[in-house]
């Protein structure tokens, strides 16, 4: 398979070199001929490649265009905390990231945490409850509950977090400072 891929690449480059005019740049010009390896004796010299190659068409690079940045997916969450036992932590707070804003008491820390977790595999499970059948400790963490609704990195979020067992406590702690620290 790899040999076929290399052969297709060399043939494509050779076709490009013969159909496009040679570059007028000074200095060394890349060649379409393999200089080492099993393909070096199979192909004759085909001449220089055009320099520079044009950017990929948008249908080949996912529609973003070379050199264009995709806009950051905006985060906008409504966090409602009840029965936390922490002064000022209960209530409904708005959180926006990119740019940071809203009424959340720790908005910058919360946005930083969401960005940190979002770039890892754990970010895929950040707002998901423990899978059915998961063995969770029977530690009770208190009456606190929180509901988080909105959009995170372009994905819809609607979840409730409690502190009713070890799995839920771990979820809550993983969401600090989006949720208040109750440790």
PDB file of C-alpha atoms in Angstrom:
ATOM      1  CA  UNK A   1       0.000   0.000   0.000  1.00  0.00           C
ATOM      2  CA  UNK A   2       2.802   2.403   0.904  1.00  0.00           C
ATOM      3  CA  UNK A   3       4.616   1.588  -2.327  1.00  0.00           C
ATOM      4  CA  UNK A   4       1.445   2.339  -4.317  1.00  0.00           C
ATOM      5  CA  UNK A   5       1.013   5.632  -2.465  1.00  0.00           C
ATOM      6  CA  UNK A   6       4.610   6.658  -3.187  1.00  0.00           C
ATOM      7  CA  UNK A   7       4.209   5.722  -6.842  1.00  0.00           C
ATOM      8  CA  UNK A   8       0.994   7.758  -7.137  1.00  0.00           C
ATOM      9  CA  UNK A   9       2.716  10.759  -5.527  1.00  0.00           C
ATOM     10  CA  UNK A  10       5.680  10.594  -7.914  1.00  0.00           C
ATOM     11  CA  UNK A  11       3.433  10.235 -10.956  1.00  0.00           C
ATOM     12  CA  UNK A  12       1.300  13.172  -9.794  1.00  0.00           C
ATOM     13  CA  UNK A  13       4.359  15.339  -9.293  1.00  0.00           C
ATOM     14  CA  UNK A  14       5.692  14.322 -12.677  1.00  0.00           C
ATOM     15  CA  UNK A  15       2.429  15.298 -14.352  1.00  0.00           C
ATOM     16  CA  UNK A  16       2.462  18.616 -12.521  1.00  0.00           C
ATOM     17  CA  UNK A  17       6.032  19.287 -13.630  1.00  0.00           C
ATOM     18  CA  UNK A  18       5.288  18.649 -17.292  1.00  0.00           C
ATOM     19  CA  UNK A  19       2.066  20.690 -17.461  1.00  0.00           C
ATOM     20  CA  UNK A  20       3.145  23.772 -15.489  1.00  0.00           C
ATOM     21  CA  UNK A  21       5.907  26.108 -16.621  1.00  0.00           C
ATOM     22  CA  UNK A  22       9.223  25.907 -14.794  1.00  0.00           C
ATOM     23  CA  UNK A  23       9.785  28.301 -11.925  1.00  0.00           C
ATOM     24  CA  UNK A  24      11.898  31.380 -12.422  1.00  0.00           C
ATOM     25  CA  UNK A  25      13.186  31.423  -8.845  1.00  0.00           C
ATOM     26  CA  UNK A  26      16.913  31.433  -8.269  1.00  0.00           C
ATOM     27  CA  UNK A  27      18.624  28.746  -6.264  1.00  0.00           C
ATOM     28  CA  UNK A  28      18.005  25.009  -6.096  1.00  0.00           C
ATOM     29  CA  UNK A  29      14.721  23.856  -7.591  1.00  0.00           C
ATOM     30  CA  UNK A  30      13.067  20.685  -6.256  1.00  0.00           C
ATOM     31  CA  UNK A  31      12.969  17.794  -8.681  1.00  0.00           C
ATOM     32  CA  UNK A  32      10.138  15.344  -9.347  1.00  0.00           C
ATOM     33  CA  UNK A  33      12.618  12.493  -9.533  1.00  0.00           C
ATOM     34  CA  UNK A  34      13.342  10.315  -6.530  1.00  0.00           C
ATOM     35  CA  UNK A  35      17.100  10.435  -5.932  1.00  0.00           C
ATOM     36  CA  UNK A  36      17.251   7.446  -3.612  1.00  0.00           C
ATOM     37  CA  UNK A  37      15.268   4.345  -2.900  1.00  0.00           C
ATOM     38  CA  UNK A  38      13.513   1.743  -5.035  1.00  0.00           C
ATOM     39  CA  UNK A  39      11.804   4.281  -7.313  1.00  0.00           C
ATOM     40  CA  UNK A  40      14.972   6.197  -8.245  1.00  0.00           C
ATOM     41  CA  UNK A  41      15.877   3.886 -11.122  1.00  0.00           C
ATOM     42  CA  UNK A  42      12.291   3.373 -12.320  1.00  0.00           C
ATOM     43  CA  UNK A  43      11.665   6.960 -13.482  1.00  0.00           C
ATOM     44  CA  UNK A  44      13.739   9.152 -15.791  1.00  0.00           C
ATOM     45  CA  UNK A  45      14.457  12.774 -14.939  1.00  0.00           C
ATOM     46  CA  UNK A  46      11.299  14.805 -15.477  1.00  0.00           C
ATOM     47  CA  UNK A  47      12.598  18.281 -14.790  1.00  0.00           C
ATOM     48  CA  UNK A  48      11.961  20.831 -12.067  1.00  0.00           C
ATOM     49  CA  UNK A  49       8.714  21.286 -10.205  1.00  0.00           C
ATOM     50  CA  UNK A  50       6.902  24.619 -10.366  1.00  0.00           C
ATOM     51  CA  UNK A  51       7.631  26.678  -7.280  1.00  0.00           C
ATOM     52  CA  UNK A  52       5.599  27.612  -5.292  1.00  0.00           C
ATOM     53  CA  UNK A  53       2.723  25.178  -5.513  1.00  0.00           C
ATOM     54  CA  UNK A  54      -0.722  26.798  -5.280  1.00  0.00           C
ATOM     55  CA  UNK A  55      -2.811  26.296  -2.130  1.00  0.00           C
ATOM     56  CA  UNK A  56      -5.153  23.335  -1.980  1.00  0.00           C
ATOM     57  CA  UNK A  57      -8.663  23.920  -3.271  1.00  0.00           C
ATOM     58  CA  UNK A  58     -11.186  24.272  -0.483  1.00  0.00           C
ATOM     59  CA  UNK A  59     -12.797  20.914  -1.223  1.00  0.00           C
ATOM     60  CA  UNK A  60      -9.484  19.157  -0.422  1.00  0.00           C
ATOM     61  CA  UNK A  61      -8.592  20.907   2.842  1.00  0.00           C
ATOM     62  CA  UNK A  62     -11.945  20.666   4.582  1.00  0.00           C
ATOM     63  CA  UNK A  63     -13.295  23.941   3.241  1.00  0.00           C
ATOM     64  CA  UNK A  64     -11.172  26.188   5.428  1.00  0.00           C
ATOM     65  CA  UNK A  65      -8.628  27.276   2.827  1.00  0.00           C
ATOM     66  CA  UNK A  66      -4.901  27.230   3.470  1.00  0.00           C
ATOM     67  CA  UNK A  67      -3.772  29.894   5.887  1.00  0.00           C
ATOM     68  CA  UNK A  68      -7.262  30.678   7.114  1.00  0.00           C
ATOM     69  CA  UNK A  69      -8.045  30.160  10.762  1.00  0.00           C
ATOM     70  CA  UNK A  70     -11.294  28.488  11.676  1.00  0.00           C
ATOM     71  CA  UNK A  71     -13.270  30.709  14.026  1.00  0.00           C
ATOM     72  CA  UNK A  72     -13.127  29.511  17.614  1.00  0.00           C
ATOM     73  CA  UNK A  73     -16.307  27.815  18.711  1.00  0.00           C
ATOM     74  CA  UNK A  74     -17.887  30.080  21.268  1.00  0.00           C
ATOM     75  CA  UNK A  75     -18.830  28.894  24.729  1.00  0.00           C
ATOM     76  CA  UNK A  76     -21.958  30.243  26.364  1.00  0.00           C
ATOM     77  CA  UNK A  77     -23.241  28.454  29.475  1.00  0.00           C
ATOM     78  CA  UNK A  78     -25.877  29.122  32.106  1.00  0.00           C
ATOM     79  CA  UNK A  79     -24.827  27.603  35.430  1.00  0.00           C
ATOM     80  CA  UNK A  80     -27.430  27.226  38.191  1.00  0.00           C
ATOM     81  CA  UNK A  81     -26.122  26.127  41.607  1.00  0.00           C
ATOM     82  CA  UNK A  82     -28.354  25.196  44.545  1.00  0.00           C
ATOM     83  CA  UNK A  83     -27.709  24.158  48.168  1.00  0.00           C
ATOM     84  CA  UNK A  84     -23.906  24.429  47.930  1.00  0.00           C
ATOM     85  CA  UNK A  85     -23.461  25.784  51.443  1.00  0.00           C
ATOM     86  CA  UNK A  86     -20.915  28.323  50.178  1.00  0.00           C
ATOM     87  CA  UNK A  87     -21.764  32.002  50.548  1.00  0.00           C
ATOM     88  CA  UNK A  88     -22.366  33.616  47.148  1.00  0.00           C
ATOM     89  CA  UNK A  89     -22.067  30.335  45.241  1.00  0.00           C
ATOM     90  CA  UNK A  90     -25.778  29.605  44.909  1.00  0.00           C
ATOM     91  CA  UNK A  91     -27.638  31.251  42.053  1.00  0.00           C
ATOM     92  CA  UNK A  92     -27.778  31.413  38.284  1.00  0.00           C
ATOM     93  CA  UNK A  93     -24.691  32.669  36.464  1.00  0.00           C
ATOM     94  CA  UNK A  94     -23.914  33.310  32.816  1.00  0.00           C
ATOM     95  CA  UNK A  95     -20.501  32.315  31.451  1.00  0.00           C
ATOM     96  CA  UNK A  96     -19.136  33.190  28.020  1.00  0.00           C
ATOM     97  CA  UNK A  97     -15.697  32.317  26.724  1.00  0.00           C
ATOM     98  CA  UNK A  98     -14.102  33.757  23.620  1.00  0.00           C
ATOM     99  CA  UNK A  99     -14.213  36.546  24.807  1.00  0.00           C
ATOM    100  CA  UNK A 100     -14.559  35.943  28.527  1.00  0.00           C
ATOM    101  CA  UNK A 101     -17.629  37.508  30.067  1.00  0.00           C
ATOM    102  CA  UNK A 102     -20.878  36.997  31.922  1.00  0.00           C
ATOM    103  CA  UNK A 103     -21.912  37.098  35.573  1.00  0.00           C
ATOM    104  CA  UNK A 104     -20.015  33.994  36.719  1.00  0.00           C
ATOM    105  CA  UNK A 105     -17.921  34.841  39.814  1.00  0.00           C
ATOM    106  CA  UNK A 106     -14.798  33.078  38.443  1.00  0.00           C
ATOM    107  CA  UNK A 107     -15.310  33.541  34.723  1.00  0.00           C
ATOM    108  CA  UNK A 108     -11.643  33.685  33.686  1.00  0.00           C
ATOM    109  CA  UNK A 109     -10.704  30.602  35.714  1.00  0.00           C
ATOM    110  CA  UNK A 110     -13.787  28.766  34.437  1.00  0.00           C
ATOM    111  CA  UNK A 111     -12.973  29.583  30.803  1.00  0.00           C
ATOM    112  CA  UNK A 112      -9.348  28.547  31.342  1.00  0.00           C
ATOM    113  CA  UNK A 113     -10.495  25.229  32.834  1.00  0.00           C
ATOM    114  CA  UNK A 114     -12.909  24.543  29.973  1.00  0.00           C
ATOM    115  CA  UNK A 115     -10.179  25.313  27.416  1.00  0.00           C
ATOM    116  CA  UNK A 116      -7.700  23.086  29.262  1.00  0.00           C
ATOM    117  CA  UNK A 117     -10.059  20.120  29.466  1.00  0.00           C
ATOM    118  CA  UNK A 118     -11.426  20.681  25.966  1.00  0.00           C
ATOM    119  CA  UNK A 119      -8.047  19.991  24.392  1.00  0.00           C
ATOM    120  CA  UNK A 120      -7.815  16.525  25.978  1.00  0.00           C
ATOM    121  CA  UNK A 121      -9.726  13.279  25.667  1.00  0.00           C
ATOM    122  CA  UNK A 122     -11.360  14.017  29.027  1.00  0.00           C
ATOM    123  CA  UNK A 123     -13.104  16.955  27.371  1.00  0.00           C
ATOM    124  CA  UNK A 124     -15.292  14.533  25.427  1.00  0.00           C
ATOM    125  CA  UNK A 125     -16.736  13.272  28.708  1.00  0.00           C
ATOM    126  CA  UNK A 126     -16.703  16.507  30.701  1.00  0.00           C
ATOM    127  CA  UNK A 127     -20.452  17.024  30.774  1.00  0.00           C
ATOM    128  CA  UNK A 128     -21.477  13.362  30.436  1.00  0.00           C
ATOM    129  CA  UNK A 129     -22.833  11.432  33.424  1.00  0.00           C
ATOM    130  CA  UNK A 130     -21.130   8.211  34.472  1.00  0.00           C
ATOM    131  CA  UNK A 131     -22.058   5.393  32.070  1.00  0.00           C
ATOM    132  CA  UNK A 132     -24.839   3.033  33.125  1.00  0.00           C
ATOM    133  CA  UNK A 133     -23.484   0.218  35.303  1.00  0.00           C
ATOM    134  CA  UNK A 134     -20.425   2.138  36.539  1.00  0.00           C
ATOM    135  CA  UNK A 135     -19.341   1.107  40.031  1.00  0.00           C
ATOM    136  CA  UNK A 136     -19.398   4.292  42.144  1.00  0.00           C
ATOM    137  CA  UNK A 137     -18.504   4.625  45.802  1.00  0.00           C
ATOM    138  CA  UNK A 138     -21.390   5.336  48.151  1.00  0.00           C
ATOM    139  CA  UNK A 139     -19.784   8.453  49.564  1.00  0.00           C
ATOM    140  CA  UNK A 140     -22.355  11.202  49.993  1.00  0.00           C
ATOM    141  CA  UNK A 141     -20.987  14.646  49.179  1.00  0.00           C
ATOM    142  CA  UNK A 142     -23.939  16.759  50.282  1.00  0.00           C
ATOM    143  CA  UNK A 143     -27.134  18.270  48.911  1.00  0.00           C
ATOM    144  CA  UNK A 144     -25.487  20.555  46.337  1.00  0.00           C
ATOM    145  CA  UNK A 145     -26.711  20.343  42.768  1.00  0.00           C
ATOM    146  CA  UNK A 146     -25.962  22.263  39.605  1.00  0.00           C
ATOM    147  CA  UNK A 147     -27.475  22.450  36.163  1.00  0.00           C
ATOM    148  CA  UNK A 148     -25.377  23.552  33.214  1.00  0.00           C
ATOM    149  CA  UNK A 149     -27.140  24.469  29.970  1.00  0.00           C
ATOM    150  CA  UNK A 150     -25.816  26.086  26.804  1.00  0.00           C
ATOM    151  CA  UNK A 151     -23.075  25.614  24.239  1.00  0.00           C
ATOM    152  CA  UNK A 152     -19.501  24.499  24.865  1.00  0.00           C
ATOM    153  CA  UNK A 153     -17.033  24.575  21.944  1.00  0.00           C
ATOM    154  CA  UNK A 154     -19.965  24.470  19.548  1.00  0.00           C
ATOM    155  CA  UNK A 155     -21.623  21.467  21.224  1.00  0.00           C
ATOM    156  CA  UNK A 156     -24.949  21.591  23.049  1.00  0.00           C
ATOM    157  CA  UNK A 157     -24.754  21.033  26.809  1.00  0.00           C
ATOM    158  CA  UNK A 158     -27.614  20.187  29.164  1.00  0.00           C
ATOM    159  CA  UNK A 159     -26.495  18.333  32.265  1.00  0.00           C
ATOM    160  CA  UNK A 160     -27.174  18.129  35.976  1.00  0.00           C
ATOM    161  CA  UNK A 161     -24.399  17.441  38.479  1.00  0.00           C
ATOM    162  CA  UNK A 162     -24.967  16.426  42.098  1.00  0.00           C
ATOM    163  CA  UNK A 163     -22.742  15.156  44.884  1.00  0.00           C
ATOM    164  CA  UNK A 164     -24.776  12.009  45.577  1.00  0.00           C
ATOM    165  CA  UNK A 165     -21.988   9.433  45.091  1.00  0.00           C
ATOM    166  CA  UNK A 166     -18.288   9.158  44.278  1.00  0.00           C
ATOM    167  CA  UNK A 167     -18.791   9.432  40.500  1.00  0.00           C
ATOM    168  CA  UNK A 168     -20.886  12.582  40.819  1.00  0.00           C
ATOM    169  CA  UNK A 169     -18.413  14.105  43.298  1.00  0.00           C
ATOM    170  CA  UNK A 170     -15.613  13.437  40.786  1.00  0.00           C
ATOM    171  CA  UNK A 171     -17.664  15.076  38.000  1.00  0.00           C
ATOM    172  CA  UNK A 172     -18.306  18.104  40.219  1.00  0.00           C
ATOM    173  CA  UNK A 173     -14.629  18.414  41.184  1.00  0.00           C
ATOM    174  CA  UNK A 174     -13.595  18.099  37.530  1.00  0.00           C
ATOM    175  CA  UNK A 175     -15.810  21.096  36.714  1.00  0.00           C
ATOM    176  CA  UNK A 176     -14.293  23.396  39.381  1.00  0.00           C
ATOM    177  CA  UNK A 177     -14.114  26.470  38.918  1.00  0.00           C
ATOM    178  CA  UNK A 178     -17.128  26.322  36.592  1.00  0.00           C
ATOM    179  CA  UNK A 179     -18.854  24.978  39.716  1.00  0.00           C
ATOM    180  CA  UNK A 180     -17.915  26.151  43.229  1.00  0.00           C
ATOM    181  CA  UNK A 181     -15.166  24.253  45.050  1.00  0.00           C
ATOM    182  CA  UNK A 182     -16.847  22.299  47.848  1.00  0.00           C
ATOM    183  CA  UNK A 183     -13.858  20.237  48.996  1.00  0.00           C
TER     184      UNK A 183
END
